[in-house]
Short mmCIF file of C-alpha atoms in Angstrom, two decimals:
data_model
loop_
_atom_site.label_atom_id
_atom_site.label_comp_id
_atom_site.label_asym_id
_atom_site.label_seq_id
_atom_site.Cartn_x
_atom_site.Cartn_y
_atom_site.Cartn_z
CA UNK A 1 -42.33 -12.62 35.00
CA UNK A 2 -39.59 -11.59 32.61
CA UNK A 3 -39.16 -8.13 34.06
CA UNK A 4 -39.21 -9.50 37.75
CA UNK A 5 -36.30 -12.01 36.57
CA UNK A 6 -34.66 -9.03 34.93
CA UNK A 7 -35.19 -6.72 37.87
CA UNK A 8 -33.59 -9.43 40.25
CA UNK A 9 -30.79 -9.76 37.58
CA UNK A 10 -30.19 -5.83 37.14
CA UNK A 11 -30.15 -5.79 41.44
CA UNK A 12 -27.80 -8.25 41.95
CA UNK A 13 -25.44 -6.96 39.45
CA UNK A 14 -26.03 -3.39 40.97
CA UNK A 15 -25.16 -4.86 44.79
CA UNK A 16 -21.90 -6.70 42.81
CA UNK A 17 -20.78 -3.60 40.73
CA UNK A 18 -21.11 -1.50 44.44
CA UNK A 19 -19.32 -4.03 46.47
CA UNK A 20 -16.31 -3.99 43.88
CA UNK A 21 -16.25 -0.58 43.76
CA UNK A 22 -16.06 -0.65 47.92
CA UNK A 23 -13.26 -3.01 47.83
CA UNK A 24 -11.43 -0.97 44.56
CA UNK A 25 -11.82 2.32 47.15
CA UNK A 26 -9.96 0.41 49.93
CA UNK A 27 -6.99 -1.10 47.74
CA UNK A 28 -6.56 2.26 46.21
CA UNK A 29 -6.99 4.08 49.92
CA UNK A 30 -3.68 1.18 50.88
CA UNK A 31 -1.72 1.80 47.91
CA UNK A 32 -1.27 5.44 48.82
CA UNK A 33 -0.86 4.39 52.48
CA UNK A 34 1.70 2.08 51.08
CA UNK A 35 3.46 4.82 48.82
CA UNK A 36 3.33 7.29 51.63
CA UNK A 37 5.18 4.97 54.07
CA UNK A 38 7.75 3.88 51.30
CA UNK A 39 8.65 7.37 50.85
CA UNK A 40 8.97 8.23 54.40
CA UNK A 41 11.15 5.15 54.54
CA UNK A 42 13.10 6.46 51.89
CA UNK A 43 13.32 10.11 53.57
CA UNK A 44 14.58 8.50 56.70
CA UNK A 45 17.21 6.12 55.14
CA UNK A 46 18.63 9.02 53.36
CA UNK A 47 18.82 10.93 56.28
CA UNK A 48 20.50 7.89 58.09
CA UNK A 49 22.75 7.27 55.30
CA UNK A 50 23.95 11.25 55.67
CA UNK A 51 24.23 11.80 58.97
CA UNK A 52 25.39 8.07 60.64
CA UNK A 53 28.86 8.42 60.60
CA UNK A 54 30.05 5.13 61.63
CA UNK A 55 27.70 3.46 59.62
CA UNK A 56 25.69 1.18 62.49
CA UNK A 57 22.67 2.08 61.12
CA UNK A 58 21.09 4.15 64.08
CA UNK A 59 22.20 7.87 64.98
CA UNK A 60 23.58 8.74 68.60
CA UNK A 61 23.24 11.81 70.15
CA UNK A 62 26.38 13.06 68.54
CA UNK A 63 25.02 12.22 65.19
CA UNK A 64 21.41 13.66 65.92
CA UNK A 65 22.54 16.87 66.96
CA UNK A 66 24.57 16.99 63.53
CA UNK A 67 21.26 16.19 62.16
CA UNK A 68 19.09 18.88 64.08
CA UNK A 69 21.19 21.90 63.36
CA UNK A 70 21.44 21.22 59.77
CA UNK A 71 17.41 21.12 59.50
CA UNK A 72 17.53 23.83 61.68
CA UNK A 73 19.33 25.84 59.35
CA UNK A 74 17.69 24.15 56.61
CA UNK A 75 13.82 24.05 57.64
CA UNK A 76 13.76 27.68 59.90
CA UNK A 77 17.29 29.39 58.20
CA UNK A 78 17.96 29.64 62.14
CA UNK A 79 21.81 28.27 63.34
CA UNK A 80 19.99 26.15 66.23
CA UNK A 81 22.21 23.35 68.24
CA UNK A 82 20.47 21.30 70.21
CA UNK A 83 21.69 21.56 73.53
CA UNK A 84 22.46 18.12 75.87
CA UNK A 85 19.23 18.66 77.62
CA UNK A 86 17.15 18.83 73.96
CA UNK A 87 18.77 15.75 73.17
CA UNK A 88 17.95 13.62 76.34
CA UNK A 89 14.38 14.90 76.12
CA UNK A 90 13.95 13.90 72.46
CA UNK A 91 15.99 10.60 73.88
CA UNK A 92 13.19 9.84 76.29
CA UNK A 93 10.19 10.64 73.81
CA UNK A 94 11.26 8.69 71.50
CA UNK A 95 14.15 6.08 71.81
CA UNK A 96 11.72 3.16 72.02
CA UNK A 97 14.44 0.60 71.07
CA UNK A 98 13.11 0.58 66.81
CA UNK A 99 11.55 -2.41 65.97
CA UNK A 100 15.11 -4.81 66.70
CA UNK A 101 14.57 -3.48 70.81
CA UNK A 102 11.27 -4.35 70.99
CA UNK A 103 10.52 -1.10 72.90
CA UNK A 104 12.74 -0.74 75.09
CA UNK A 105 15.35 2.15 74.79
CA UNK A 106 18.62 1.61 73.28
CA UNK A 107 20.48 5.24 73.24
CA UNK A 108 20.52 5.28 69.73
CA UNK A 109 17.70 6.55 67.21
CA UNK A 110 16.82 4.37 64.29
CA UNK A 111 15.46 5.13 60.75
CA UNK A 112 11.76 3.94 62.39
CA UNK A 113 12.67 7.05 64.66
CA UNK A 114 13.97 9.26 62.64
CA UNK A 115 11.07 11.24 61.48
CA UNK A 116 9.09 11.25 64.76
CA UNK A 117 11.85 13.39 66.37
CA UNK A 118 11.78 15.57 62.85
CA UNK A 119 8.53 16.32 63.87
CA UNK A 120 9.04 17.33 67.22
CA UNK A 121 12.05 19.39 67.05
CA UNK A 122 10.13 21.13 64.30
CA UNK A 123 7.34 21.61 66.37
CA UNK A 124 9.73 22.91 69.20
CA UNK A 125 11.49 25.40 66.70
CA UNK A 126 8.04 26.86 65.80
CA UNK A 127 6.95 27.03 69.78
CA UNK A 128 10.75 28.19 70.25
CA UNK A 129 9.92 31.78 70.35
CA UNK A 130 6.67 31.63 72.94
CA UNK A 131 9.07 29.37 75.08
CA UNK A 132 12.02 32.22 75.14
CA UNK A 133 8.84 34.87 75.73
CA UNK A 134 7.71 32.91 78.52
CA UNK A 135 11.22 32.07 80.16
CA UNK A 136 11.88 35.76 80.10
CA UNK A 137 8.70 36.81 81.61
CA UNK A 138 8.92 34.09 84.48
CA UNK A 139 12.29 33.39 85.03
CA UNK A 140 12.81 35.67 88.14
CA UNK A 141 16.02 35.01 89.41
CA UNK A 142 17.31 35.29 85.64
CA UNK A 143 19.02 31.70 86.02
CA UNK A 144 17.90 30.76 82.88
CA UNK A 145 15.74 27.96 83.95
CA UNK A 146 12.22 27.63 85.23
CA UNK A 147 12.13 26.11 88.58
CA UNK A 148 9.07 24.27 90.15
CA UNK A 149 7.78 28.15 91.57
CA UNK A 150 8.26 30.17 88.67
CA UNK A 151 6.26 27.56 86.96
CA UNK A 152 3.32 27.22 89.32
CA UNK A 153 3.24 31.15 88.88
CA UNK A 154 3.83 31.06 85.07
CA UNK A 155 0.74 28.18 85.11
CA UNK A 156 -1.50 30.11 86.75
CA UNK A 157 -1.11 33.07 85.09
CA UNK A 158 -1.78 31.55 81.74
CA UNK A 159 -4.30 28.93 82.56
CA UNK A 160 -7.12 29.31 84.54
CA UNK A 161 -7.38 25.97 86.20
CA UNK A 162 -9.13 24.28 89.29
CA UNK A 163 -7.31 24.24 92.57
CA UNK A 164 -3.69 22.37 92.29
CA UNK A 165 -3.19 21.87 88.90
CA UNK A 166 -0.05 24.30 88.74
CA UNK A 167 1.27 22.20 91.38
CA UNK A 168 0.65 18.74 89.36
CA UNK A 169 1.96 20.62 86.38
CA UNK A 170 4.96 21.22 88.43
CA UNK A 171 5.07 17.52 89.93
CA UNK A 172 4.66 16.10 86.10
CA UNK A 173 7.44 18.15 84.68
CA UNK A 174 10.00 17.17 87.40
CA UNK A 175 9.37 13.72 87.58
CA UNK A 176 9.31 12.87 84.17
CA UNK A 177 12.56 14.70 83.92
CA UNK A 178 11.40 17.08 81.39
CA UNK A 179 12.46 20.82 82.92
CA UNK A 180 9.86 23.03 84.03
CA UNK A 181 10.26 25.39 80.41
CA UNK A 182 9.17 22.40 78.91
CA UNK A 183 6.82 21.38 81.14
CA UNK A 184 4.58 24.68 80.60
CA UNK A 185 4.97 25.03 77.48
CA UNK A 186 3.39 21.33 76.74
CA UNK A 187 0.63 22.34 79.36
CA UNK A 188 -0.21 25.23 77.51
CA UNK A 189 0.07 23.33 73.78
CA UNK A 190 -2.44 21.01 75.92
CA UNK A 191 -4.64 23.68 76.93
CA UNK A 192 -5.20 25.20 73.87
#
């Protein structure tokens, strides 16, 4: 009887010991959630406090590009402006209004922002070079742009794909205002 009662005693404190060690796990998996979102607060609140010159607490597109050529040139060692066009695409990715415009956009980029774009413009630096390759190869008429027929062409070339798909790669890219450069290059980023 004594080494049932013990038994019972030793698995109860067993099934304790392993649920506080489930519940130490989890507040030790938040605290370094926590820590890693405090510093990427802190990373973006420096970056606002550097580059928002009038001091509103959000960066226009004047401000951003500031912003984008020095990581440029800090991140790649590459003297890259973003042009008008870069900024209204990053404008449409991600201007979602912060948390104050509850999602709607507000032409400005906040600090909740801030990083997010980071991320894509370094992600379009690295593709940078595979974009220029392509442009060259496909840009015909040697306007500089992709339109709607080069693309379908450059598509098809580097994607085999059922019937139409160039075309609603085509259709995507101008309607969501996104050039047709751009457009391929996400297809292919998709594809892979």
């Amino acid at each position: 009887m004594a080494v049932a009662a013990a038994a019972a005693v030793g698995a109860r404190r067993g099934r304790n010991r392993g649920q506080l060690l489930v519940v130490e796990q989890e507040l030790s998996r938040k605290a370094k959630e926590n820590d890693a979102k405090r510093q990427q607060n802190e990373v973006a609140q420096s970056i606002l406090d550097k580059y928002d010159a009038d001091k509103n607490g959000t960066l226009s597109p004047k401000e951003l590009k500031a912003m984008l050529a020095d990581y440029s040139l800090h991140r790649f060692k590459a003297e890259v402006r973003p042009t008008a066009e870069d900024l209204v695409f990053l404008f449409r990715l991600f201007d979602n209004g912060g948390k104050a415009g509850g999602g709607k956009a507000d032409g400005v980029i906040d600090r909740s922002e801030i990083l997010s774009i980071l991320g894509a413009w370094g992600d379009f630096m690295k593709q940078k070079e595979i974009v220029q390759n392509l442009s060259s190869k496909f840009d015909k008429d040697d306007n500089h742009a992709i339109d709607e027929e080069e693309l379908q062409v450059s598509v098809a070339s580097l994607i085999p794909c059922d019937t139409g798909c160039d075309e609603q790669i085509a259709r995507q890219a101008r309607d969501h205002k996104v050039g047709h450069a751009r457009g391929g290059c996400l297809w292919q980023r998709h594809s892979q």
